[in-house]
Tab-separated table of C-alpha atoms in Angstrom:
chain	number	residue	atom	x	y	z
A	19	MET	CA	-54.129	-10.017	45.764
A	20	ASN	CA	-55.111	-6.099	47.090
A	21	GLU	CA	-58.235	-4.854	46.250
A	22	ALA	CA	-59.613	-4.224	42.851
A	23	PRO	CA	-58.968	-0.834	42.677
A	24	LEU	CA	-63.227	-0.217	41.253
A	25	LEU	CA	-63.262	3.908	39.852
A	26	GLN	CA	-66.060	5.965	42.378
A	27	SER	CA	-68.408	4.240	38.995
A	28	GLY	CA	-67.880	1.006	38.690
A	29	ARG	CA	-67.623	0.627	42.594
A	30	SER	CA	-70.976	2.534	43.398
A	31	ARG	CA	-71.985	0.043	40.613
A	32	LEU	CA	-70.704	-2.882	42.468
A	33	ASP	CA	-72.626	-1.149	45.590
A	34	PHE	CA	-75.660	-1.141	43.916
A	35	MET	CA	-76.171	-4.844	43.210
A	36	VAL	CA	-75.114	-5.931	46.233
A	37	SER	CA	-78.218	-3.925	47.799
A	38	ALA	CA	-80.480	-5.552	44.617
A	39	SER	CA	-79.037	-8.595	46.278
A	40	ARG	CA	-80.413	-8.171	49.617
A	41	GLY	CA	-83.296	-6.446	48.145
A	42	LEU	CA	-83.820	-10.004	46.412
A	43	GLY	CA	-83.204	-12.544	49.341
A	44	ARG	CA	-86.423	-9.937	51.017
A	45	LEU	CA	-88.309	-10.802	48.611
A	46	HIS	CA	-87.344	-15.276	48.755
A	47	GLY	CA	-88.560	-14.426	51.779
A	48	ALA	CA	-91.742	-13.132	51.823
A	49	VAL	CA	-92.910	-15.884	48.861
A	50	ARG	CA	-91.640	-18.533	51.025
A	51	GLN	CA	-93.418	-17.072	53.882
A	52	GLN	CA	-96.790	-16.435	51.150
A	53	VAL	CA	-96.324	-20.492	50.277
A	54	ASP	CA	-96.561	-21.435	53.920
A	55	ALA	CA	-100.231	-19.238	54.174
A	56	LEU	CA	-100.943	-21.391	51.703
A	57	GLY	CA	-100.934	-24.558	52.969
A	58	ILE	CA	-99.573	-26.383	50.706
A	59	ALA	CA	-98.054	-29.658	52.040
A	60	PRO	CA	-94.149	-30.146	50.304
A	61	ASP	CA	-95.536	-33.773	49.621
A	62	ASP	CA	-98.178	-32.739	48.052
A	63	LEU	CA	-96.890	-31.207	45.156
A	64	PRO	CA	-95.875	-32.319	41.857
A	65	ASP	CA	-93.425	-34.938	41.328
A	66	ASP	CA	-91.878	-33.929	37.925
A	67	LEU	CA	-90.113	-30.224	37.989
A	68	ASP	CA	-91.660	-28.540	35.250
A	69	ALA	CA	-95.657	-29.640	36.600
A	70	ARG	CA	-94.568	-27.368	39.800
A	71	ASP	CA	-93.400	-24.938	38.774
A	72	ALA	CA	-96.551	-24.247	36.848
A	73	PHE	CA	-98.064	-25.073	39.493
A	74	LEU	CA	-96.788	-23.193	41.851
A	75	CYS	CA	-96.320	-19.875	39.710
A	76	ASP	CA	-99.943	-20.892	39.680
A	77	GLN	CA	-100.738	-20.872	42.899
A	78	LEU	CA	-98.409	-17.543	43.550
A	79	ALA	CA	-99.725	-15.223	40.247
A	80	GLY	CA	-101.540	-13.006	42.540
A	81	SER	CA	-97.615	-12.342	44.737
A	82	ASP	CA	-96.463	-8.656	43.606
A	83	ALA	CA	-93.054	-10.211	45.757
A	84	PHE	CA	-92.689	-13.708	43.334
A	85	HIS	CA	-93.442	-11.657	40.117
A	86	ALA	CA	-91.029	-8.616	41.748
A	87	ALA	CA	-88.363	-10.934	42.660
A	88	ASP	CA	-88.290	-13.055	38.994
A	89	ALA	CA	-87.284	-9.949	37.796
A	90	LEU	CA	-85.242	-9.044	40.044
A	91	GLN	CA	-83.463	-11.872	39.506
A	92	GLY	CA	-82.875	-11.800	36.233
A	93	TYR	CA	-81.770	-8.221	36.408
A	94	LEU	CA	-78.975	-8.642	38.567
A	95	GLY	CA	-78.062	-12.347	36.806
A	96	LYS	CA	-78.119	-9.780	33.657
A	97	GLU	CA	-76.451	-7.009	34.215
A	98	HIS	CA	-73.700	-8.553	37.228
A	99	GLY	CA	-71.377	-9.606	34.458
A	100	ARG	CA	-71.772	-6.479	32.589
A	101	VAL	CA	-70.998	-4.182	35.805
A	102	ALA	CA	-68.265	-6.363	37.075
A	103	ARG	CA	-66.793	-6.233	33.450
A	104	ASP	CA	-66.981	-2.440	33.190
A	105	ALA	CA	-65.930	-1.697	36.703
A	106	PHE	CA	-62.179	-3.609	34.780
A	107	ASN	CA	-62.439	-1.857	32.310
A	108	GLU	CA	-62.248	1.606	33.491
A	109	ILE	CA	-59.422	0.180	35.906
A	110	ALA	CA	-57.435	-2.001	32.545
A	111	PRO	CA	-55.179	0.571	32.525
A	112	ALA	CA	-53.523	1.175	35.375
A	113	VAL	CA	-53.448	-2.994	36.959
A	114	LEU	CA	-52.850	-4.691	33.944
A	115	PRO	CA	-49.318	-3.632	33.969
A	116	GLU	CA	-48.634	-5.248	37.542
A	117	LEU	CA	-51.279	-8.710	36.004
A	118	GLU	CA	-49.331	-8.862	34.091
A	119	ALA	CA	-46.208	-9.114	35.304
A	120	LEU	CA	-47.129	-11.252	38.275
A	121	GLU	CA	-47.978	-13.629	35.096
A	122	ALA	CA	-44.145	-13.639	34.143
A	123	LYS	CA	-42.846	-13.500	38.382
A	124	GLY	CA	-43.044	-17.350	38.861
A	125	PRO	CA	-42.460	-20.222	39.734
A	126	ALA	CA	-46.520	-21.068	39.043
A	127	THR	CA	-46.477	-22.206	35.598
A	128	LEU	CA	-49.517	-21.904	32.465
A	129	THR	CA	-49.564	-24.053	29.275
A	130	VAL	CA	-52.540	-23.455	27.514
A	131	ASP	CA	-53.487	-25.383	24.550
A	132	PRO	CA	-53.813	-23.763	21.760
A	133	ASP	CA	-55.938	-27.111	19.766
A	134	LEU	CA	-57.774	-27.112	22.604
A	135	VAL	CA	-61.517	-28.634	20.872
A	136	MET	CA	-63.756	-27.230	24.136
A	137	PRO	CA	-67.125	-29.817	24.764
A	138	ASP	CA	-70.284	-29.199	23.935
A	139	TYR	CA	-71.398	-28.418	27.163
A	140	PHE	CA	-69.593	-25.650	27.192
A	141	ASP	CA	-68.656	-23.857	24.317
A	142	GLY	CA	-70.660	-20.629	24.108
A	143	VAL	CA	-72.470	-20.822	27.401
A	144	ASP	CA	-73.092	-18.109	29.243
A	145	PHE	CA	-72.677	-19.568	32.461
A	146	HIS	CA	-73.947	-17.553	35.377
A	147	SER	CA	-75.933	-15.188	32.877
A	148	THR	CA	-71.884	-13.271	32.035
A	149	LEU	CA	-71.978	-12.083	28.290
A	150	GLY	CA	-69.751	-15.322	26.808
A	151	GLY	CA	-69.185	-17.966	30.353
A	152	TRP	CA	-65.830	-18.019	30.992
A	153	ASP	CA	-63.555	-17.001	28.218
A	154	ARG	CA	-65.070	-14.211	26.587
A	155	HIS	CA	-63.092	-11.907	28.378
A	156	GLU	CA	-59.580	-11.980	27.928
A	157	GLN	CA	-58.825	-10.306	31.261
A	158	GLN	CA	-62.295	-13.630	32.457
A	159	GLY	CA	-60.214	-15.086	35.996
A	160	TYR	CA	-59.974	-11.510	37.115
A	161	ILE	CA	-62.868	-9.345	36.447
A	162	HIS	CA	-64.434	-13.026	38.464
A	163	GLY	CA	-62.369	-13.513	40.994
A	164	GLU	CA	-61.243	-10.808	42.097
A	165	ILE	CA	-64.570	-7.931	41.005
A	166	VAL	CA	-67.014	-10.080	41.202
A	167	HIS	CA	-66.495	-13.091	43.971
A	168	ARG	CA	-65.397	-10.689	45.934
A	169	LEU	CA	-66.564	-7.477	45.937
A	170	MET	CA	-70.357	-9.445	45.164
A	171	VAL	CA	-71.356	-12.731	45.788
A	172	ALA	CA	-68.960	-12.734	49.264
A	173	LYS	CA	-71.067	-9.731	50.681
A	174	VAL	CA	-74.445	-11.871	49.843
A	175	PHE	CA	-72.951	-15.542	50.266
A	176	PRO	CA	-75.596	-16.497	52.644
A	177	LEU	CA	-73.402	-19.387	54.836
A	178	GLY	CA	-71.327	-16.819	56.254
A	179	ASP	CA	-67.449	-16.821	54.883
A	180	MET	CA	-66.413	-18.545	51.015
A	181	PHE	CA	-63.563	-18.507	51.150
A	182	ALA	CA	-63.742	-19.976	55.230
A	183	GLN	CA	-65.959	-23.006	53.647
A	184	ARG	CA	-63.618	-23.843	51.145
A	185	ARG	CA	-60.725	-24.641	53.514
A	186	ALA	CA	-63.128	-26.578	56.039
A	187	VAL	CA	-64.392	-28.691	53.359
A	188	LEU	CA	-60.421	-30.161	53.478
A	189	LYS	CA	-60.968	-30.926	56.730
A	190	GLU	CA	-62.880	-33.573	55.896
A	191	LEU	CA	-59.472	-35.566	53.432
A	192	PRO	CA	-59.146	-38.665	55.875
A	193	ARG	CA	-55.240	-37.996	55.290
A	194	GLN	CA	-52.801	-34.636	56.108
A	195	ASP	CA	-49.974	-36.587	54.147
A	196	TYR	CA	-51.179	-35.322	49.933
A	197	ARG	CA	-48.384	-34.211	47.865
A	198	ASP	CA	-49.360	-34.144	44.679
A	199	ILE	CA	-53.004	-32.601	44.577
A	200	LEU	CA	-54.858	-32.532	41.220
A	201	GLU	CA	-57.459	-30.368	41.064
A	202	LEU	CA	-60.540	-29.857	38.516
A	203	GLY	CA	-61.590	-27.037	37.453
A	204	THR	CA	-58.897	-24.038	39.053
A	205	SER	CA	-61.335	-21.969	37.843
A	206	SER	CA	-59.190	-17.947	38.800
A	207	GLY	CA	-57.891	-20.786	41.688
A	208	HIS	CA	-59.878	-19.742	45.404
A	209	PHE	CA	-60.562	-23.327	45.724
A	210	THR	CA	-56.912	-23.672	44.856
A	211	VAL	CA	-55.259	-20.970	47.674
A	212	ALA	CA	-57.405	-23.119	49.935
A	213	LEU	CA	-55.587	-26.358	48.829
A	214	GLN	CA	-51.461	-24.618	49.214
A	215	GLN	CA	-53.092	-23.158	52.394
A	216	THR	CA	-54.355	-26.375	54.676
A	217	PHE	CA	-51.132	-28.468	52.950
A	218	PRO	CA	-48.226	-26.787	52.846
A	219	ASP	CA	-45.836	-29.242	51.385
A	220	ALA	CA	-48.008	-30.452	48.722
A	221	HIS	CA	-47.440	-29.402	45.221
A	222	ILE	CA	-50.207	-28.372	42.460
A	223	THR	CA	-51.866	-28.929	39.836
A	224	GLY	CA	-54.407	-27.186	38.312
A	225	ILE	CA	-57.111	-27.831	34.706
A	226	ASP	CA	-59.689	-26.328	33.789
A	227	LEU	CA	-61.318	-25.125	29.929
A	228	ALA	CA	-61.033	-21.110	30.344
A	229	ALA	CA	-57.441	-19.802	29.833
A	230	PRO	CA	-58.088	-15.969	31.047
A	231	MET	CA	-59.600	-18.221	34.354
A	232	LEU	CA	-56.278	-20.056	34.976
A	233	ARG	CA	-54.502	-16.674	34.303
A	234	GLN	CA	-55.691	-15.239	36.815
A	235	ALA	CA	-55.473	-18.249	38.665
A	236	LEU	CA	-51.314	-18.073	38.082
A	237	ARG	CA	-50.891	-14.676	39.302
A	238	VAL	CA	-52.967	-15.872	42.666
A	239	ALA	CA	-50.162	-18.916	43.334
A	240	ASN	CA	-46.932	-16.550	41.608
A	241	GLU	CA	-47.949	-13.726	43.669
A	242	ALA	CA	-48.062	-15.803	46.891
A	243	GLY	CA	-44.692	-17.194	45.581
A	244	TRP	CA	-46.909	-21.220	45.180
A	245	ALA	CA	-45.667	-23.554	42.107
A	246	TRP	CA	-48.833	-24.407	41.080
A	247	THR	CA	-48.763	-26.688	37.173
A	248	LEU	CA	-51.815	-25.091	35.402
A	249	LYS	CA	-52.587	-26.721	31.882
A	250	GLN	CA	-55.870	-25.960	29.673
A	251	MET	CA	-57.286	-29.383	29.308
A	252	ALA	CA	-61.001	-30.965	29.736
A	253	ALA	CA	-61.287	-33.050	32.858
A	254	GLU	CA	-62.440	-35.485	30.974
A	255	LYS	CA	-59.497	-36.100	29.129
A	256	LEU	CA	-56.304	-35.690	31.335
A	257	ALA	CA	-53.251	-35.817	29.653
A	258	PHE	CA	-51.286	-36.687	32.465
A	259	ALA	CA	-50.306	-41.115	33.458
A	260	ASP	CA	-51.636	-43.351	35.459
A	261	ASP	CA	-51.110	-43.026	39.033
A	262	SER	CA	-50.174	-39.672	38.876
A	263	PHE	CA	-51.822	-37.670	42.142
A	264	ASP	CA	-52.696	-38.745	46.082
A	265	LEU	CA	-55.444	-36.319	45.885
A	266	VAL	CA	-57.766	-35.618	43.052
A	267	THR	CA	-60.549	-32.899	44.185
A	268	ALA	CA	-63.191	-30.313	42.797
A	269	TYR	CA	-64.673	-27.886	44.561
A	270	SER	CA	-68.106	-26.072	42.832
A	271	PHE	CA	-67.683	-27.780	38.953
A	272	LEU	CA	-69.971	-30.965	38.919
A	273	HIS	CA	-72.386	-29.536	38.740
A	274	GLU	CA	-71.367	-26.905	35.506
A	275	MET	CA	-72.047	-30.066	33.405
A	276	PRO	CA	-73.665	-33.045	31.811
A	277	GLU	CA	-73.793	-36.527	33.608
A	278	SER	CA	-72.167	-38.054	30.626
A	279	ALA	CA	-69.347	-35.792	31.165
A	280	ILE	CA	-69.334	-36.785	35.249
A	281	ARG	CA	-68.792	-39.964	34.274
A	282	ALA	CA	-65.954	-39.582	31.901
A	283	ILE	CA	-64.498	-37.035	35.085
A	284	TYR	CA	-64.972	-40.484	37.810
A	285	ARG	CA	-63.526	-42.384	35.197
A	286	GLU	CA	-60.372	-39.937	34.429
A	287	ALA	CA	-60.043	-38.770	38.609
A	288	LEU	CA	-60.150	-43.152	38.923
A	289	ARG	CA	-57.065	-43.584	35.950
A	290	VAL	CA	-54.604	-40.978	37.442
A	291	LEU	CA	-54.906	-41.584	41.032
A	292	ARG	CA	-52.659	-43.589	43.049
A	293	PRO	CA	-53.639	-46.996	45.008
A	294	GLY	CA	-54.493	-45.382	48.121
A	295	GLY	CA	-54.887	-42.215	46.505
A	296	SER	CA	-58.304	-40.053	47.618
A	297	LEU	CA	-60.801	-38.306	46.123
A	298	LEU	CA	-62.865	-35.873	47.198
A	299	ILE	CA	-66.316	-33.526	45.170
A	300	ALA	CA	-67.818	-30.006	46.925
A	301	ASP	CA	-70.738	-29.562	44.853
A	302	ILE	CA	-74.612	-28.304	45.101
A	303	THR	CA	-76.817	-30.786	47.018
A	304	PRO	CA	-78.514	-33.743	45.528
A	305	TYR	CA	-82.050	-32.678	45.199
A	306	ALA	CA	-83.108	-36.367	46.358
A	307	VAL	CA	-82.027	-34.985	49.553
A	308	GLN	CA	-84.113	-31.950	49.425
A	309	ASP	CA	-87.839	-31.595	50.521
A	310	LYS	CA	-89.895	-30.952	47.219
A	311	MET	CA	-90.318	-26.695	47.998
A	312	THR	CA	-87.270	-26.195	48.571
A	313	MET	CA	-85.971	-27.919	45.504
A	314	TRP	CA	-88.197	-25.903	43.516
A	315	ARG	CA	-86.937	-22.834	44.682
A	316	ALA	CA	-83.502	-24.502	44.090
A	317	ASP	CA	-84.312	-25.348	40.745
A	318	ARG	CA	-85.848	-22.038	39.838
A	319	SER	CA	-82.765	-20.214	40.815
A	320	ALA	CA	-80.209	-21.619	38.733
A	321	THR	CA	-83.326	-22.407	35.907
A	322	HIS	CA	-82.702	-18.354	35.580
A	323	GLY	CA	-80.061	-17.417	36.749
A	324	GLY	CA	-78.086	-18.970	34.058
A	325	GLU	CA	-76.962	-22.607	34.895
A	326	PRO	CA	-77.858	-24.863	32.116
A	327	TRP	CA	-76.774	-27.813	33.345
A	328	TRP	CA	-78.211	-28.194	37.637
A	329	ARG	CA	-80.244	-29.488	37.300
A	330	GLU	CA	-79.878	-32.270	35.046
A	331	SER	CA	-76.077	-32.922	37.898
A	332	ALA	CA	-78.308	-32.339	40.642
A	333	MET	CA	-80.669	-34.989	40.307
A	334	LEU	CA	-76.920	-37.868	40.094
A	335	ASP	CA	-76.644	-39.362	42.792
A	336	TRP	CA	-73.154	-38.496	42.056
A	337	ALA	CA	-71.599	-41.190	44.266
A	338	ALA	CA	-73.552	-44.272	43.034
A	339	ILE	CA	-72.365	-42.727	39.856
A	340	ALA	CA	-69.173	-42.690	41.443
A	341	ARG	CA	-69.531	-46.709	42.229
A	342	GLU	CA	-70.033	-47.350	38.739
A	343	GLU	CA	-67.924	-46.374	37.267
A	344	GLY	CA	-65.234	-48.087	39.643
A	345	PHE	CA	-65.244	-46.263	43.278
A	346	ALA	CA	-66.277	-48.998	45.746
A	347	ASP	CA	-66.264	-46.794	48.579
A	348	ALA	CA	-67.780	-43.467	46.824
A	349	THR	CA	-70.406	-42.247	49.477
A	350	GLY	CA	-71.959	-38.882	49.634
A	351	ARG	CA	-73.036	-36.564	52.486
A	352	GLY	CA	-74.088	-32.804	52.365
A	353	ILE	CA	-72.248	-30.207	55.753
A	354	ALA	CA	-74.932	-28.915	58.384
A	355	PRO	CA	-76.628	-27.272	58.893
A	356	LYS	CA	-78.303	-27.326	55.161
A	357	ASN	CA	-76.369	-29.686	53.373
A	358	PHE	CA	-74.396	-27.465	51.578
A	359	PRO	CA	-72.025	-27.886	50.144
A	360	TRP	CA	-72.729	-31.676	49.111
A	361	LEU	CA	-69.403	-34.181	49.434
A	362	VAL	CA	-68.437	-36.995	47.659
A	363	GLU	CA	-65.535	-38.524	48.886
A	364	ALA	CA	-64.298	-42.371	48.091
A	365	SER	CA	-60.773	-43.970	47.650
A	366	LYS	CA	-58.816	-45.849	45.046
A	367	ALA	CA	-57.710	-50.102	46.210
B	10	MET	CA	-99.984	-11.523	14.990
B	11	THR	CA	-103.393	-12.741	17.391
B	12	VAL	CA	-102.622	-13.730	20.133
B	13	ASP	CA	-105.970	-15.311	22.659
B	14	ALA	CA	-106.565	-14.168	26.621
B	15	SER	CA	-103.986	-16.493	28.470
B	16	ASP	CA	-101.066	-15.468	26.044
B	17	ARG	CA	-101.926	-11.890	26.511
B	18	GLU	CA	-102.235	-11.660	29.875
B	19	ARG	CA	-98.481	-13.832	29.388
B	20	LEU	CA	-96.715	-11.275	27.181
B	21	LEU	CA	-98.018	-8.789	29.938
B	22	ASP	CA	-96.116	-10.159	32.281
B	23	ALA	CA	-93.015	-10.495	30.508
B	24	ARG	CA	-93.427	-6.997	29.387
B	25	ILE	CA	-94.096	-5.815	33.290
B	26	ASP	CA	-90.671	-7.727	33.652
B	27	LYS	CA	-89.125	-6.089	31.595
B	28	LEU	CA	-90.178	-3.054	32.635
B	29	THR	CA	-88.921	-3.736	35.863
B	30	GLN	CA	-85.193	-4.432	34.535
B	31	ALA	CA	-85.059	-1.096	32.908
B	32	LEU	CA	-86.445	0.732	35.622
B	33	MET	CA	-83.345	-1.059	38.343
B	34	TYR	CA	-80.484	-0.081	36.170
B	35	VAL	CA	-82.211	3.513	35.852
B	36	ALA	CA	-81.521	3.142	39.494
B	37	GLY	CA	-78.196	1.780	39.684
B	38	GLU	CA	-77.657	4.572	37.340
B	39	LEU	CA	-78.746	6.854	39.493
B	40	TRP	CA	-77.215	5.676	42.543
B	41	THR	CA	-73.493	5.926	41.149
B	42	ALA	CA	-74.406	10.067	39.841
B	43	ARG	CA	-75.887	9.819	43.906
B	44	ASP	CA	-73.141	7.684	45.162
B	45	ARG	CA	-70.126	10.009	42.919
B	46	GLN	CA	-72.393	13.610	44.559
B	47	ALA	CA	-71.724	11.806	47.875
B	48	VAL	CA	-68.255	11.392	47.688
B	49	LEU	CA	-67.453	15.662	45.540
B	50	GLU	CA	-69.030	16.546	48.947
B	51	ARG	CA	-66.644	14.775	50.831
B	52	ILE	CA	-63.643	16.026	48.686
B	53	LEU	CA	-64.202	19.601	48.928
B	54	ILE	CA	-66.263	19.888	53.229
B	55	GLU	CA	-62.123	18.262	53.764
B	56	GLY	CA	-60.241	21.419	51.617
B	57	GLN	CA	-58.843	19.163	48.918
B	58	THR	CA	-57.991	20.332	45.629
B	59	ILE	CA	-60.612	18.585	43.363
B	60	ALA	CA	-57.830	17.155	39.849
B	61	PRO	CA	-58.969	15.032	36.976
B	62	GLY	CA	-59.517	11.282	38.841
B	63	SER	CA	-59.608	13.005	42.138
B	64	VAL	CA	-63.341	12.199	42.707
B	65	ASP	CA	-62.776	8.134	40.582
B	66	SER	CA	-60.303	7.728	42.851
B	67	HIS	CA	-61.276	8.698	46.410
B	68	ARG	CA	-62.227	5.654	48.696
B	69	PRO	CA	-64.445	6.152	51.076
B	70	ASP	CA	-63.563	5.969	54.844
B	71	ALA	CA	-65.457	3.863	57.133
B	72	ALA	CA	-68.160	5.998	58.382
B	73	LEU	CA	-68.650	7.332	54.446
B	74	ALA	CA	-68.891	3.971	53.248
B	75	GLU	CA	-71.384	2.825	56.115
B	76	ALA	CA	-73.434	5.870	55.770
B	77	LEU	CA	-73.075	5.499	51.884
B	78	THR	CA	-74.200	1.963	52.474
B	79	ALA	CA	-77.608	2.567	54.899
B	80	GLU	CA	-79.046	5.625	52.359
B	81	ARG	CA	-78.021	2.866	49.101
B	82	GLU	CA	-80.558	0.250	51.504
B	83	THR	CA	-83.120	1.955	52.083
B	84	PHE	CA	-82.894	3.392	48.478
B	85	VAL	CA	-83.615	-0.257	47.235
B	86	ALA	CA	-86.137	-1.135	49.219
B	87	ARG	CA	-88.444	1.833	48.519
B	88	ILE	CA	-88.236	0.276	45.130
B	89	LEU	CA	-89.165	-2.897	46.477
B	90	ASP	CA	-91.332	-1.327	48.642
B	91	TYR	CA	-93.481	-0.062	44.973
B	92	LEU	CA	-92.529	-2.942	42.789
B	93	ALA	CA	-94.086	-5.292	45.613
B	94	PRO	CA	-96.346	-4.468	48.177
B	95	ASP	CA	-96.091	-7.584	49.822
B	96	ASN	CA	-92.295	-8.755	50.634
């Protein structure tokens, strides 16, 4: 898809967000140095996350960088969604005809479920501090996928090419012959693209709760000529027959929900997988494999960054839960060098 | 409403946070105006006709984009140097 043709005001505001994000990175670096200088050993920190946060906030009370980072993160969290939405609204008259034509073009299909009852963990939640979350704006898929992700996040992503990372994860799969793939939490289709590029002969089904996100995935597929089947559906209540897929996968999805939903998703994934089929989940690094200081930084960033379920999900042993829900061989491991993303791999016996 | 000393300190911190965020918003708008002026100057220097929408739709070439990025990074760094001299 061509880069969003932003007007000068939208482009320059987004550029400012990128520079401010880089500035935030420098402030975080300064805070890290100050924490090191305090001589606090990670093992000496309180176990309880809230107590640890209170302790470190107290220790850093005199740090200008710490307070400025907090304020700047609050600004970026709230403002990035507004800037991206405004930038889109400026170009809407120019791009909407093309977006609508792409939706109608085929060969991909999208089935929206007007009767879908949104789960409580999703409904009305401002994910990533974006007002209204994933389905407030009719064009949230384009706004998030093509403006926030491509023109902002990709420029400040700390681990290199965020799109190459999605392709790299798929190289970890044990088989190369997947024909029917189900992606949970398709969103605007960035991981779906990696799936199709890695398995060009496979048929891909993608589901998501947010119809505006799926509409963008539909355009991405149609533009490339990929016959994705996209359905608005909850991953914990899949409307597919048993033994329908030979790969079920999700990227950066499970940390957006509570444990009960994650368990239900594992049960459903096991049901719809064929015997011998694979499960691959790629997501955030669990707190259990982080030292206490790294965990504090991640938790504070998530808590202040519009991630309502991050802490609950990051404290889970996702592989153990998968085993409890029926994936007997489930294992977890991180991708070097930062243990990110974290992979849960399993198969159906 | 009465507040004790620690509450006063906490509220003051929260208000400084809000002020900082407002400052960043205004800085973003100032940057957008600076960027627009740079684009306008570029169009004029190149002797092009200014038509409705020509500044809006102008895409900086690599050289201008690089210059704007350098200027913007310095602009943000200076704001942060005032907010956090210890960064």
